[in-house]
Coordinates of C-alpha atoms in Angstrom, one line a residue:
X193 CA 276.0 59.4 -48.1
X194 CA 278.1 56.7 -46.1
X195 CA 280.6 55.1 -47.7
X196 CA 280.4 51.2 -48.7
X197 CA 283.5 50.1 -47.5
X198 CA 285.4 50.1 -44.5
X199 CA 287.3 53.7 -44.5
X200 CA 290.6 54.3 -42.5
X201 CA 290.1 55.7 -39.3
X202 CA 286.2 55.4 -39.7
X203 CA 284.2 54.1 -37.0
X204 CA 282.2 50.8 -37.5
X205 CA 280.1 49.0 -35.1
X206 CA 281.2 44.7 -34.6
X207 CA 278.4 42.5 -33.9
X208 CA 279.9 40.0 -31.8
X209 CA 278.3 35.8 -31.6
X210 CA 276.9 36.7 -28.0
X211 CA 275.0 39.7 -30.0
X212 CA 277.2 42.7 -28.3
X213 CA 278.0 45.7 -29.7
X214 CA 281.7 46.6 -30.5
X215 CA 281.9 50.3 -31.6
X216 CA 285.7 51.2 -32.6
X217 CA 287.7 53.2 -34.9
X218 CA 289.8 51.5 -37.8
X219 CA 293.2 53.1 -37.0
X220 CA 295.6 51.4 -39.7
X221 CA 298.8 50.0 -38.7
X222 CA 297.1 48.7 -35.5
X223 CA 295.7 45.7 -33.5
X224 CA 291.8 45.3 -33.5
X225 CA 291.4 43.1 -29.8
X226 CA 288.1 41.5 -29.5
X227 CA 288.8 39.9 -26.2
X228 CA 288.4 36.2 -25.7
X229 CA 287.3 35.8 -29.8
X230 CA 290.7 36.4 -30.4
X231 CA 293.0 39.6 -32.2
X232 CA 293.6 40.9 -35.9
X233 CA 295.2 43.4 -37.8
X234 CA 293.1 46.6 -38.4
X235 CA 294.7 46.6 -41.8
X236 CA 292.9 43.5 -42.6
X237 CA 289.2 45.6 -42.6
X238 CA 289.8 48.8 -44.3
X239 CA 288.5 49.1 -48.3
X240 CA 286.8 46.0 -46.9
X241 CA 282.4 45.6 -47.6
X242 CA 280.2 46.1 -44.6
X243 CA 277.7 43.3 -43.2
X244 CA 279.8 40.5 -43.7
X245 CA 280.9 38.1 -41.2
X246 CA 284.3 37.1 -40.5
X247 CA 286.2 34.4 -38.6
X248 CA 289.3 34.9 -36.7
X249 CA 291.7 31.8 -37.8
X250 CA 294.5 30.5 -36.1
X251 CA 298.4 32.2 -36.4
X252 CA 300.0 30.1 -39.0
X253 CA 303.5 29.1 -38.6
X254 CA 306.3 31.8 -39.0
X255 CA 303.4 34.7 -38.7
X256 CA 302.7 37.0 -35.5
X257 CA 299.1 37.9 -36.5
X258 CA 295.9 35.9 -37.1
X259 CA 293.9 35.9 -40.8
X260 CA 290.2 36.5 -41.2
X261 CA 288.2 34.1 -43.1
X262 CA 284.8 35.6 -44.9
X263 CA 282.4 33.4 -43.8
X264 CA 279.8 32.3 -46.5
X265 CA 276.1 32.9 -46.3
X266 CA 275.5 29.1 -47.1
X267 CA 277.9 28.2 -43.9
X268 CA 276.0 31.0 -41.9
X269 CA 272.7 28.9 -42.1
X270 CA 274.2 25.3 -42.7
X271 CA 273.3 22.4 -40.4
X272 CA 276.1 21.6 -37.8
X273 CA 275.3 17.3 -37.7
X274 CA 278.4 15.8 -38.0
X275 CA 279.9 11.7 -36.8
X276 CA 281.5 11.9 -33.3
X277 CA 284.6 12.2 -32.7
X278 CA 287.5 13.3 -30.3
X279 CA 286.3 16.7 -28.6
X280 CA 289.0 17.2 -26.5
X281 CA 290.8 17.2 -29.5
X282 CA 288.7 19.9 -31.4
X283 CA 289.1 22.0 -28.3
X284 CA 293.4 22.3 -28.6
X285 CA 292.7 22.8 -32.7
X286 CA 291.2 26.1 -31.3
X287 CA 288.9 29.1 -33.6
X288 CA 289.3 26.9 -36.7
X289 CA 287.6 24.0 -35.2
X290 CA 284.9 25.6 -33.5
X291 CA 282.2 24.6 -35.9
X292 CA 283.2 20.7 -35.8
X293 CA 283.6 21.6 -32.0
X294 CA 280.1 22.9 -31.8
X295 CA 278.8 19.6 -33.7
X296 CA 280.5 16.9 -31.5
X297 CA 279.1 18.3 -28.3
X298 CA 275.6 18.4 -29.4
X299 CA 276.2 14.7 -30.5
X300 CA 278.0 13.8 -27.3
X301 CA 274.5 15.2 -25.1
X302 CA 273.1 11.9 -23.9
X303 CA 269.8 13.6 -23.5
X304 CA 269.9 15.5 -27.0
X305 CA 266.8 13.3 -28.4
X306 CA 264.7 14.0 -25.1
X307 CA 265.3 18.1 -25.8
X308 CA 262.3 19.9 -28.0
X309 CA 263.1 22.0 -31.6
X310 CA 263.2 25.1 -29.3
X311 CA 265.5 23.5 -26.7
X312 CA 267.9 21.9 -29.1
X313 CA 268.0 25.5 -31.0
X314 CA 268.2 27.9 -28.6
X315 CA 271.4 24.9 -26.8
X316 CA 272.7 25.2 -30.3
X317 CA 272.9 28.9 -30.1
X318 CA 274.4 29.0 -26.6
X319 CA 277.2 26.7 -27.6
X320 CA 278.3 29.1 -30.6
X321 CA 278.3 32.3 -28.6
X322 CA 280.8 30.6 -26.9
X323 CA 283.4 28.9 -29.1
X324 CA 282.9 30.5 -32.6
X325 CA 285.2 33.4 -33.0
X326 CA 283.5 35.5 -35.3
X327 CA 282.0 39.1 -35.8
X328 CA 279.8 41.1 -38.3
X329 CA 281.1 44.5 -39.7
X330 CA 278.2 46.9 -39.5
X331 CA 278.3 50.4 -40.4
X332 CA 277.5 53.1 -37.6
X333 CA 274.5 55.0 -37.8
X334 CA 272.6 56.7 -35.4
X335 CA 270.7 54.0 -34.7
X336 CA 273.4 51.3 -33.8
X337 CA 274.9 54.5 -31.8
X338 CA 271.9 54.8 -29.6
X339 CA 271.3 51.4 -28.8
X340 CA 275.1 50.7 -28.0
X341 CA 275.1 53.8 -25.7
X342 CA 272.0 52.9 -24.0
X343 CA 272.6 48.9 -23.5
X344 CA 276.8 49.3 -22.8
X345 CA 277.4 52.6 -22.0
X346 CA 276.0 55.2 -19.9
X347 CA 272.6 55.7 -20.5
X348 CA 271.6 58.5 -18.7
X349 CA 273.6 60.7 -20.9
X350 CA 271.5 60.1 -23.7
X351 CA 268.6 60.5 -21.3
X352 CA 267.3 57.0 -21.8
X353 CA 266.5 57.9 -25.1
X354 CA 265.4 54.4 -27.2
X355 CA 264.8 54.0 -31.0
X356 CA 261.3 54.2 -30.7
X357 CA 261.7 57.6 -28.9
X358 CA 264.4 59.3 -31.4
X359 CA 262.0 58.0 -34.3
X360 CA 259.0 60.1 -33.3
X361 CA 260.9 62.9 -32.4
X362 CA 262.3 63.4 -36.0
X363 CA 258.5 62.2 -37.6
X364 CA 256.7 64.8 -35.5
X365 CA 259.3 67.7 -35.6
X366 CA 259.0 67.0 -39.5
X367 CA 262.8 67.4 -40.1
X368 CA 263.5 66.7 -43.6
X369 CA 266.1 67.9 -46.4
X370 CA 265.1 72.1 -46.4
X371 CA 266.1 72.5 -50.1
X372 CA 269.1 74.2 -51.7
X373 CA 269.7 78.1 -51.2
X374 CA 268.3 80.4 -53.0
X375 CA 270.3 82.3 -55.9
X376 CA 270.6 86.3 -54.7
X377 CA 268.7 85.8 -51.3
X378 CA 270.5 87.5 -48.3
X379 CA 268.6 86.4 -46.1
X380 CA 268.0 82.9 -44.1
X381 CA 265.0 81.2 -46.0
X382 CA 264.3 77.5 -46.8
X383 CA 264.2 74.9 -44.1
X384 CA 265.4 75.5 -40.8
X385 CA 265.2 73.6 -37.5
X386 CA 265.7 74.3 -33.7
X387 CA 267.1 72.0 -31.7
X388 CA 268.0 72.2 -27.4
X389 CA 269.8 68.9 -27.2
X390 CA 271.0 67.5 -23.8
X391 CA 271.5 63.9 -25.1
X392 CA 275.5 64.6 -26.3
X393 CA 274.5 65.5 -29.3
X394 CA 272.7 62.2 -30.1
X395 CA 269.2 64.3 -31.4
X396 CA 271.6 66.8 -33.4
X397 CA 272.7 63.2 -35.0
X398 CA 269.6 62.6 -35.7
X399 CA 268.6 65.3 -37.7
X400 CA 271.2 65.9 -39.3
X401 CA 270.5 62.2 -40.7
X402 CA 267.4 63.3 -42.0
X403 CA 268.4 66.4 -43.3
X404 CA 271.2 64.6 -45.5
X405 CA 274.3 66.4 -43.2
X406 CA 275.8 63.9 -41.3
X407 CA 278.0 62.3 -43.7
X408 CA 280.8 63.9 -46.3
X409 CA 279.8 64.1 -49.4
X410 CA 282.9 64.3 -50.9
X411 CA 285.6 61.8 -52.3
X412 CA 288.5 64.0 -52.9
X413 CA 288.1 64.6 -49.1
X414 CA 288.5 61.3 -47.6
X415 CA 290.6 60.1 -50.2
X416 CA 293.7 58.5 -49.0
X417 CA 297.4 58.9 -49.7
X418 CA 298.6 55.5 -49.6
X419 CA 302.8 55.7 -50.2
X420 CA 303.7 54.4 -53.6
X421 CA 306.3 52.2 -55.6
X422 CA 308.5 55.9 -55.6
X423 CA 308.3 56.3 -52.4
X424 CA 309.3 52.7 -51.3
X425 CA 312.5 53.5 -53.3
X426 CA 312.8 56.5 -50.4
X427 CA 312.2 54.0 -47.7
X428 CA 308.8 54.3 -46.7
X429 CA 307.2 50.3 -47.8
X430 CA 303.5 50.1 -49.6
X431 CA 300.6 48.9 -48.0
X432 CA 299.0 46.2 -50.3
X433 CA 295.4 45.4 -48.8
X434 CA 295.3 41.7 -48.2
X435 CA 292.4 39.8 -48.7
X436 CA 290.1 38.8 -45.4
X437 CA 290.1 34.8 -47.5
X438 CA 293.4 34.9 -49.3
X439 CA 296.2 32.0 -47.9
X440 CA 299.2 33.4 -50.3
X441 CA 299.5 37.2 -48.9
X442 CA 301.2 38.8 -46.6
X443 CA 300.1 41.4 -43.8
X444 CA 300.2 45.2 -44.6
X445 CA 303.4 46.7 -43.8
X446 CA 303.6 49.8 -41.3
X447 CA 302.9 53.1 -42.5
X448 CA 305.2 55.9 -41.8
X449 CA 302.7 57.1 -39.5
X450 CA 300.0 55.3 -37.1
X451 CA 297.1 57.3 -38.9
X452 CA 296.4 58.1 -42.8
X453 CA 296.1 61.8 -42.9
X454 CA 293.7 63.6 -45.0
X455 CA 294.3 65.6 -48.2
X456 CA 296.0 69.5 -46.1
X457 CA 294.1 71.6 -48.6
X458 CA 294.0 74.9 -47.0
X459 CA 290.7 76.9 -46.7
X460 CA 290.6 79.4 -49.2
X461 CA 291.4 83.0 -47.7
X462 CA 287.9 85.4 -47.7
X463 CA 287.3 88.5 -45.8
X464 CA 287.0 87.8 -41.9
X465 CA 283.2 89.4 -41.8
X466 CA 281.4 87.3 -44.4
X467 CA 278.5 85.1 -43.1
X468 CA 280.1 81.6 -42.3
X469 CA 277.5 79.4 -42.5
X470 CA 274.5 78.7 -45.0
X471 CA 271.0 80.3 -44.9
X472 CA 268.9 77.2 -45.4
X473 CA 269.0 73.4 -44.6
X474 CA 270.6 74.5 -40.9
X475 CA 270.1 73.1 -37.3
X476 CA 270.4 75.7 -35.1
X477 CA 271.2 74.3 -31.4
X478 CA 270.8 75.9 -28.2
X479 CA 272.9 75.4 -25.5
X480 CA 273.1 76.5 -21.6
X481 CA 277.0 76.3 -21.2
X482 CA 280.2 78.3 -23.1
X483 CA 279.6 75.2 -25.7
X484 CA 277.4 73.0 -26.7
X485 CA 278.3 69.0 -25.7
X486 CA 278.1 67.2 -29.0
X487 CA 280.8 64.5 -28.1
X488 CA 278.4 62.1 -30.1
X489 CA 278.9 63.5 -32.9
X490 CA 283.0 62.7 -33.3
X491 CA 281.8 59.5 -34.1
X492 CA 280.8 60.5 -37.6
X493 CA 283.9 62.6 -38.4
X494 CA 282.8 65.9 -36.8
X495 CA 284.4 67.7 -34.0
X496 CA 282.4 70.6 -32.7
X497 CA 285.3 71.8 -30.2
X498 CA 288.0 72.7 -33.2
X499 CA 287.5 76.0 -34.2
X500 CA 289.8 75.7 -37.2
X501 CA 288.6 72.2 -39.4
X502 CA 290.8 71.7 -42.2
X503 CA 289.6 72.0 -45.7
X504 CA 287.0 70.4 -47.3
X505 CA 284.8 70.8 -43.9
X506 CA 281.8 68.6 -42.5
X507 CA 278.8 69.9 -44.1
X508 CA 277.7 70.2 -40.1
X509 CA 280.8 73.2 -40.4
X510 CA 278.2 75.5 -42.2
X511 CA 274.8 73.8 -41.1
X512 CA 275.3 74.0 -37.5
X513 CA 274.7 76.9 -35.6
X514 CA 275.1 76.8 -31.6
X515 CA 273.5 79.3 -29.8
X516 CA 273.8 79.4 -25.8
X517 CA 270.5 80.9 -23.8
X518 CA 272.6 84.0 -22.6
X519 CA 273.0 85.1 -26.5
X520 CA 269.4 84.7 -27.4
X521 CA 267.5 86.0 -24.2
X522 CA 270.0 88.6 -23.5
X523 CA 273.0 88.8 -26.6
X524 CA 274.2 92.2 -25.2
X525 CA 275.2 90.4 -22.3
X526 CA 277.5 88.3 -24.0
X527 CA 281.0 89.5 -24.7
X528 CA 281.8 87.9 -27.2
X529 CA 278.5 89.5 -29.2
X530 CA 278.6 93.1 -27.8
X531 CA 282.4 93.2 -28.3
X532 CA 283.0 94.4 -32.2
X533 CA 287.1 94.2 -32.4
X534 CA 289.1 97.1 -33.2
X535 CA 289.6 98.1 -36.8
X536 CA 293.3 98.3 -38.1
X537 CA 294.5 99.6 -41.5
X538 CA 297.1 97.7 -43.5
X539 CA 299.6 99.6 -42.5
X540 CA 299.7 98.6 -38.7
X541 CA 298.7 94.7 -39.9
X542 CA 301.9 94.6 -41.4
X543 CA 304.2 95.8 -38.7
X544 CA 303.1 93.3 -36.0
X545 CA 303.8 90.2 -35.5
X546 CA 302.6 86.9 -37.0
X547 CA 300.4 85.8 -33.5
X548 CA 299.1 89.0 -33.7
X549 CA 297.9 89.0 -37.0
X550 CA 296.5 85.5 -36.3
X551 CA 294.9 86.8 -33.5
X552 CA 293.4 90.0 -34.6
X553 CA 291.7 87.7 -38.1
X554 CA 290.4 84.8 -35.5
X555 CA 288.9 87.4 -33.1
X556 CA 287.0 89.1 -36.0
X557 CA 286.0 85.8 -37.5
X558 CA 284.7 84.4 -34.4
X559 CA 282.5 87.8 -33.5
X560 CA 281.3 87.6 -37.3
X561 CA 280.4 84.0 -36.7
X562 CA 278.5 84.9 -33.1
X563 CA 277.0 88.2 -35.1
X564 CA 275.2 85.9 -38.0
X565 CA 274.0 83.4 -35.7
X566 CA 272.4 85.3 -33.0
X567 CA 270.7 87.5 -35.7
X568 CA 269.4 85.0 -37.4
X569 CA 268.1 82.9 -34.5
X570 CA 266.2 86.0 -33.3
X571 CA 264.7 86.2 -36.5
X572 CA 262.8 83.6 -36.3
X573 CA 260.7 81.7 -39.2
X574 CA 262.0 78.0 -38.3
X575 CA 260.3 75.4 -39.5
X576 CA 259.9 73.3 -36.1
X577 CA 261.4 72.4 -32.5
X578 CA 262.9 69.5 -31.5
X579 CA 263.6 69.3 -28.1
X580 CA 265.6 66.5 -25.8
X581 CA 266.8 68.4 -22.5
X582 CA 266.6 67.9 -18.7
X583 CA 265.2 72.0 -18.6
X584 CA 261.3 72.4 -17.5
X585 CA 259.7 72.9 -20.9
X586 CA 257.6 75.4 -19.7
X587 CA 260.6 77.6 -19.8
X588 CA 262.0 75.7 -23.3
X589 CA 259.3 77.0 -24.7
X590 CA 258.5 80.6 -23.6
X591 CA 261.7 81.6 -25.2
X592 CA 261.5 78.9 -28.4
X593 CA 257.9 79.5 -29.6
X594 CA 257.8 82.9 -31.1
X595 CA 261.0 81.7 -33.3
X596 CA 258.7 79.6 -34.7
X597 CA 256.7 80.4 -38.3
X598 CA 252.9 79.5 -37.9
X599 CA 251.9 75.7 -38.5
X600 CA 255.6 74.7 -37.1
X601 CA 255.8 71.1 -35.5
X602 CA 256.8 70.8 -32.0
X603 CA 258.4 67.3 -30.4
X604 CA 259.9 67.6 -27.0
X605 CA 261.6 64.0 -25.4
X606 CA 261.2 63.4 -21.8
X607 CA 262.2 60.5 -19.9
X608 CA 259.4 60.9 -17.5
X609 CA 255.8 61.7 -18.3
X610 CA 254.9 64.2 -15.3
X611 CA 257.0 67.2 -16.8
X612 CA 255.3 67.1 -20.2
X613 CA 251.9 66.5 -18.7
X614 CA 252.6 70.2 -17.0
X615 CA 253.5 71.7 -20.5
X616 CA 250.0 69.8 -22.0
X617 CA 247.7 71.2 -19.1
X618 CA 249.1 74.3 -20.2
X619 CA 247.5 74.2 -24.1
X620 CA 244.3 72.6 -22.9
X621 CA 240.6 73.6 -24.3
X622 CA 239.5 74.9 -21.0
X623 CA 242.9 77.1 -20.2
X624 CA 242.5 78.6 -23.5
X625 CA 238.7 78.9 -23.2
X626 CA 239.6 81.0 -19.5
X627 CA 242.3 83.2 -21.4
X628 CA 240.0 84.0 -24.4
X629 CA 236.9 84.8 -22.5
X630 CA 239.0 86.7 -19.3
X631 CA 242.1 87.5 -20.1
X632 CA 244.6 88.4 -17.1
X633 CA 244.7 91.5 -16.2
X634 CA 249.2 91.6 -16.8
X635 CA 248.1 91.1 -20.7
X636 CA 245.9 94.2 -21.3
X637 CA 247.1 96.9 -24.0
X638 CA 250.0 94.3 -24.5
X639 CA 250.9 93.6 -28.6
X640 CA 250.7 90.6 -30.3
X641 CA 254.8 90.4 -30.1
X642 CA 254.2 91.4 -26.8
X643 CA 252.0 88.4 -25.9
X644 CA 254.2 85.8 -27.5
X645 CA 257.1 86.1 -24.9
X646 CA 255.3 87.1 -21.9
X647 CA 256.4 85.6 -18.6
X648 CA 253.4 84.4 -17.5
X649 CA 251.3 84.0 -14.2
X650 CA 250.6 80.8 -11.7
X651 CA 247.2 80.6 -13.4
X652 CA 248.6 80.8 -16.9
X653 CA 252.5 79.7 -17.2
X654 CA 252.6 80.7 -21.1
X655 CA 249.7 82.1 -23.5
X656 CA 248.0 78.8 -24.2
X657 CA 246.8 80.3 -27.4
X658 CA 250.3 79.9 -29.0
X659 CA 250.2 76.2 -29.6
X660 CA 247.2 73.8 -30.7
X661 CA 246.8 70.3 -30.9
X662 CA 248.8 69.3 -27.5
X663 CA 249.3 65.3 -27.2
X664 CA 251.7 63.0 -25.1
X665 CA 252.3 59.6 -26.7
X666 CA 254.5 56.9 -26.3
X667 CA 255.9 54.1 -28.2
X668 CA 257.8 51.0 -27.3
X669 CA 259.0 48.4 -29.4
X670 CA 259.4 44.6 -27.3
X671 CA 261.1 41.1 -28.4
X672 CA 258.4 38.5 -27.9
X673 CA 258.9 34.4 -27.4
X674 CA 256.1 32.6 -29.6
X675 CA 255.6 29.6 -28.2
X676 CA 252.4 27.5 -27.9
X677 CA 251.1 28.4 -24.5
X678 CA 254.7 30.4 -23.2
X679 CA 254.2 33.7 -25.4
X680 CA 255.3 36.6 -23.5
X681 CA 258.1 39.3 -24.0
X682 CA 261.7 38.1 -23.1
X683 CA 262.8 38.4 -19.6
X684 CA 266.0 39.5 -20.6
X685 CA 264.7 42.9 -22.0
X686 CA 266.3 46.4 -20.6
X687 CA 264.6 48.4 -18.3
X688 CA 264.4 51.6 -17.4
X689 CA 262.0 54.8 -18.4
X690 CA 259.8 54.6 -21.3
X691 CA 260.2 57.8 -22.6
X692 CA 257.6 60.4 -24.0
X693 CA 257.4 62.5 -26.8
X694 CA 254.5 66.0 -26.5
X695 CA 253.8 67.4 -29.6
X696 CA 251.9 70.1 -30.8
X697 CA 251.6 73.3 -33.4
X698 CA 252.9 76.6 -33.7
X699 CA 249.6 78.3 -33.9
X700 CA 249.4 82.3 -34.9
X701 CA 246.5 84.0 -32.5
X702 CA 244.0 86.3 -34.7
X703 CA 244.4 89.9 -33.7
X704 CA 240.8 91.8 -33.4
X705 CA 237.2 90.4 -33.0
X706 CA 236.5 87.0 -34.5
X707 CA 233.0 87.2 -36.2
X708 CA 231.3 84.7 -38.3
X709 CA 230.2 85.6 -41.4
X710 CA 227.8 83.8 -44.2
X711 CA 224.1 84.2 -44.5
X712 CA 222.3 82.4 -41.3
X713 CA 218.8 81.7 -41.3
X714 CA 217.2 81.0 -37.9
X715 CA 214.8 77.0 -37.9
X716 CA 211.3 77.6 -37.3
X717 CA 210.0 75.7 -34.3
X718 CA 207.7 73.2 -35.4
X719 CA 203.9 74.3 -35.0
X720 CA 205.0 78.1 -35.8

C-alpha cells in the first residue's frame, strides 16, 4: 500500500490555486519551483502528511529560502470581509498578505453590491488563483496520472484514455487480487491476466492497482539512511526535518549526496535456470517491439528497462511478464528463445575472466526468464483480456482468445467507435447463426484447437462462436453549472474522443451434435 507521508524521492502530484496539476519527484537537498507561486526547499515536504495545503511565506531576514505555512481547514473556508485599507500596500507585503490582499479589492469594487452570490463567488475565486501562493500535496495514483497526462501532457500517448474509460476497462476485464500461490504447485494457477497495452504502460498501472502490485510493500525497503550524530563527528551534518509551521528552525542541511539511496542489499545468489517470476496474481503484457514501453510506470518506483533491480524488488519484478508477438505466434523465431547457451563445467568458469562469468550467468538467466514466460503464455488458462492498443482487434484477438479459460472477460479500449463496431459484427446472432448452420468449407475435418486460431475468411474474420455477449458502451463523466435557468455543462470542458470500451466472454464451443433432451409432450389443437 502507499505510504502516508511524503517519501524521499517519491513522486506527488501539487494541486495548484488555478486547479493545475504539478506532478514532481521529491529529490532532497533540492529546490521545489512552482513558478510565479513562488520556491521552497524540497526538504521542507518529505515525512510530511498528504492532502494538506500549504502557503509559501516570504524569505525572512538573514535566510535564502522561503518557509511553508500549513494552512488550517477553518482558514481554508473562512470569510475574506475585512475594513479597507491601503492595497497598494498589501501588494509590496507580497504571499503573506495575499488573503488581506484578496479582501481589500473585493471591498474596493464599486459595483460589488450590484454583483449576484454566483458573481461575487466565482470574482472571489478568480482573485485567489491569482495572488494566494498556495498548493495541496496529493498523493499519485493512477488516477491523478491519467488526468495530468491527458489535460497537460501529451494525450495521444495514452490514447485519450479518460477516467471513465480506464474504470470500465478494469470492472469488465474483472481484474482483481488472484490469491496467494499454491504450496507444491509447479505449475501457473490462480489468477492471471493479459494485457496488450499501447497507453505507456498507463492500463498495466491500472491493474496492477487492482491487483494490489503497484506499490512496495515493504518498510525495510524504502527505509532511509539519514547520517547520524557519529557521522556529523566525520563531517557529513544531520538533516533534522523542519516543521512546514515552525518559526524557531532552521532549513535541512545538504546531504553528502543529492539523492537518499536505498538500503544495497544484494539479491540472494540461486541457480541461473529457476523460474523468475510467480505462478499466480501475474499480468502478462504483450508487446510488438524488442520491449514493452512502460515509461508510466517509473512514476511509481518501477523501471521496466533495468534488467538488474536491486534487492528487495518491485512486486511488478515477479508479476510482470512481457511477451512480444514474435515470441508467442512464432517463439522459434526469436533468438533469444531458440538460443539455449552453452553449458560450462566449473572448471572452465573459473579460469575466465570476471565479464565473462558475468556474462555467461546473465545470458542463461535472461533465456531462463524468456523460457518461463513464453511457456506459460502459450499455456493459456488466463482469467481475462484487457486490451488498450492502436492494433485492429480483429487481429488482437485471433491470437489472444484461445489463451483464454472459458467464461473469461474481455474489455478492449478504443478511442474511436468504428474499429470495435468491426470486432462486434463479428460475434453477432446472425454471423454465428450462418457459421453454425453452413460452416465454411476452410473449417471442415478441422479440431476444436484447430478452430480456435484459424485465420479466417472475408465472410468470417474469426469463429464468431468463440465469444458471446458482444457490447460497445461508453461512459462520460461532465461538470455541470446549476443555475436557475443557465444549467448546462461548462464550456471550459476538454475535448477530444469519447472513448469506447467492447466487451464480451470467452465462450467454449460444444464439440458433437447438440440435442435436447427431457420428456416433450406435443399440445393438442383445440377441437381434436
Amino acid at each position: 500500500m502507499p505510504k502516508n507521508t511524503i517519501q524521499p524521492n517519491g513522486w506527488v502530484a501539487l494541486r495548484l490555486p488555478n486547479e493545475n496539476l504539478r506532478v514532481l519527484q521529491v529529490i532532497p537537498n533540492a529546490t521545489i519551483s512552482l513558478g510565479k507561486y513562488g520556491s521552497f526547499p524540497s526538504n521542507l515536504l518529505i515525512e510530511r502528511p498528504f492532502h494538506l495545503t500549504y502557503e509559501v511565506q516570504d524569505k525572512r531576514e538573514g535566510e535564502t529560502f522561503s518557509r511553508l505555512r500549513v494552512v488550517p481547514a477553518s482558514e481554508l473556508n473562512a470569510d475574506q470581509l475585512a475594513d479597507t485599507s491601503a492595497i497598494e500596500e498589501l501588494k509590496r507585503k507580497g504571499a503573506s498578505a495575499g488573503k488581506e490582499l484578496i479582501a481589500k479589492l473585493m471591498l474596493s469594487h464599486t459595483a460589488l453590491d450590484q454583483k449576484t452570490a454566483f458573481s461575487l463567488a466565482k470574482y472571489k475565486l478568480l482573485k485567489e488563483r491569482k495572488f494566494l501562493r498556495r498548493f495541496a500535496v496529493l498523493p499519485l495514483d493512477v488516477t491523478l496520472l491519467a488526468q495530468w497526462t491527458l489535460e497537460d501532457r501529451d494525450p495521444g500517448k495514452i490514447m485519450d484514455m479518460r477516467q471513465e474509460a480506464l474504470g470500465l476497462v478494469g470492472c469488465w476485464a474483472d481484474v482483481h487480487f488472484g490469491g496467494l500461490p499454491m504450496e507444491g504447485a509447479s505449475g501457473p494457477h490462480g489468477g492471471r491476466w493479459l494485457a496488450v497495452d499501447d497507453t505507456g504502460g498507463l492500463l498495466v498501472a491500472a491493474m496492477a492497482e487492482r491487483m494490489g502490485l503497484l506499490h512496495r510493500e515493504d518498510d525495510e525497503g524504502a527505509a532511509l539512511e539519514y547520517p547520524t550524530a557519529e557521522a556529523k563527528e566525520q563531517g557529513t551534518e544531520a538533516a533534522p526535518q523542519l516543521p512546514a509551521d515552525s518559526s524557531d528552525t532552521k532549513p535541512l542541511a545538504p546531504c553528502t549526496s543529492p539523492k537518499t539511496q536505498r538500503s544495497s542489499r544484494k539479491r540472494p545468489r540461486r541457480d541461473d535456470l529457476e523460474d523468475h517470476y510467480s505462478l499466480t496474481n501475474t499480468i502478462t503484457v504483450i508487446h510488438a517491439n524488442s520491449q514493452p514501453n512502460l515509461s508510466l510506470l517509473r512514476y511509481f518506483d518501477y523501471d521496466a528497462t533495468d534488467p538488474n533491480p536491486s534487492h528487495p524488488y518491485h512486486p511488478l519484478v515477479t508479476h510482470l511478464l512481457p511477451i512480444s508477438w514474435l515470441q508467442l505466434v512464432s517463439p522459434d523465431q526469436d533468438p533469444t528463445y531458440a538460443d539455449k547457451p552453452v553449458e560450462a563445467s566449473p572448471e572452465e568458469m573459473a579460469a575466465w575472466k570476471t565479464n565473462r562469468r558475468g556474462n555467461y550467468h546473465r545470458k542463461r538467466r535472461r533465456w531462463a526468464r524468456t523460457r518461463q514466460i513464453i511457456n506459460n503464455t502459450r499455456a493459456g488458462g488466463f482469467y481475462g483480456l484487457a486490451v488498450a492498443s492502436t492494433m485492429d482487434p480483429v487481429s488482437v484477438l485471433r491470437h489472444a482468445l484461445p489463451l483464454l479459460a472459458g467464461g473469461s472477460p474481455i474489455a478492449i479500449y478504443s478511442p474511436n467507435v468504428e474499429p470495435l463496431t468491426q470486432l462486434a459484427d463479428c460475434f453477432n446472432i446472425a454471423r454465428r447463426t450462418a457459421w453454425t448452420a453452413s460452416p465454411p468449407p476452410e473449417v471442415e475435418g478441422k479440431t476444436a484447437a484447430e478452430l480456435e486460431r484459424w485465420a479466417g475468411t472475408p465472410e468470417f474474420p474469426i469463429n464468431p462462436t468463440l465469444v458471446l455477449g458482444a457490447t460497445i458502451q461508453t461512459s462520460r463523466a461532465r461538470r455541470w453549472q446549476v443555475l436557475p435557468g443557465r444549467t448546462h455543462p461548462f464550456m471550459t470542458a476538454r475535448g477530444g474522443p469519447e472513448g469506447y470500451v467492447f466487451t464480451g466472454w470467452r465462450a467454449i464451443p460444444a464439440e458433437g451434435k447438440i440435442s435436447a433432451r427431457g420428456r416433450y409432450q406435443k399440445k393438442r389443437a383445440d377441437g381434436s
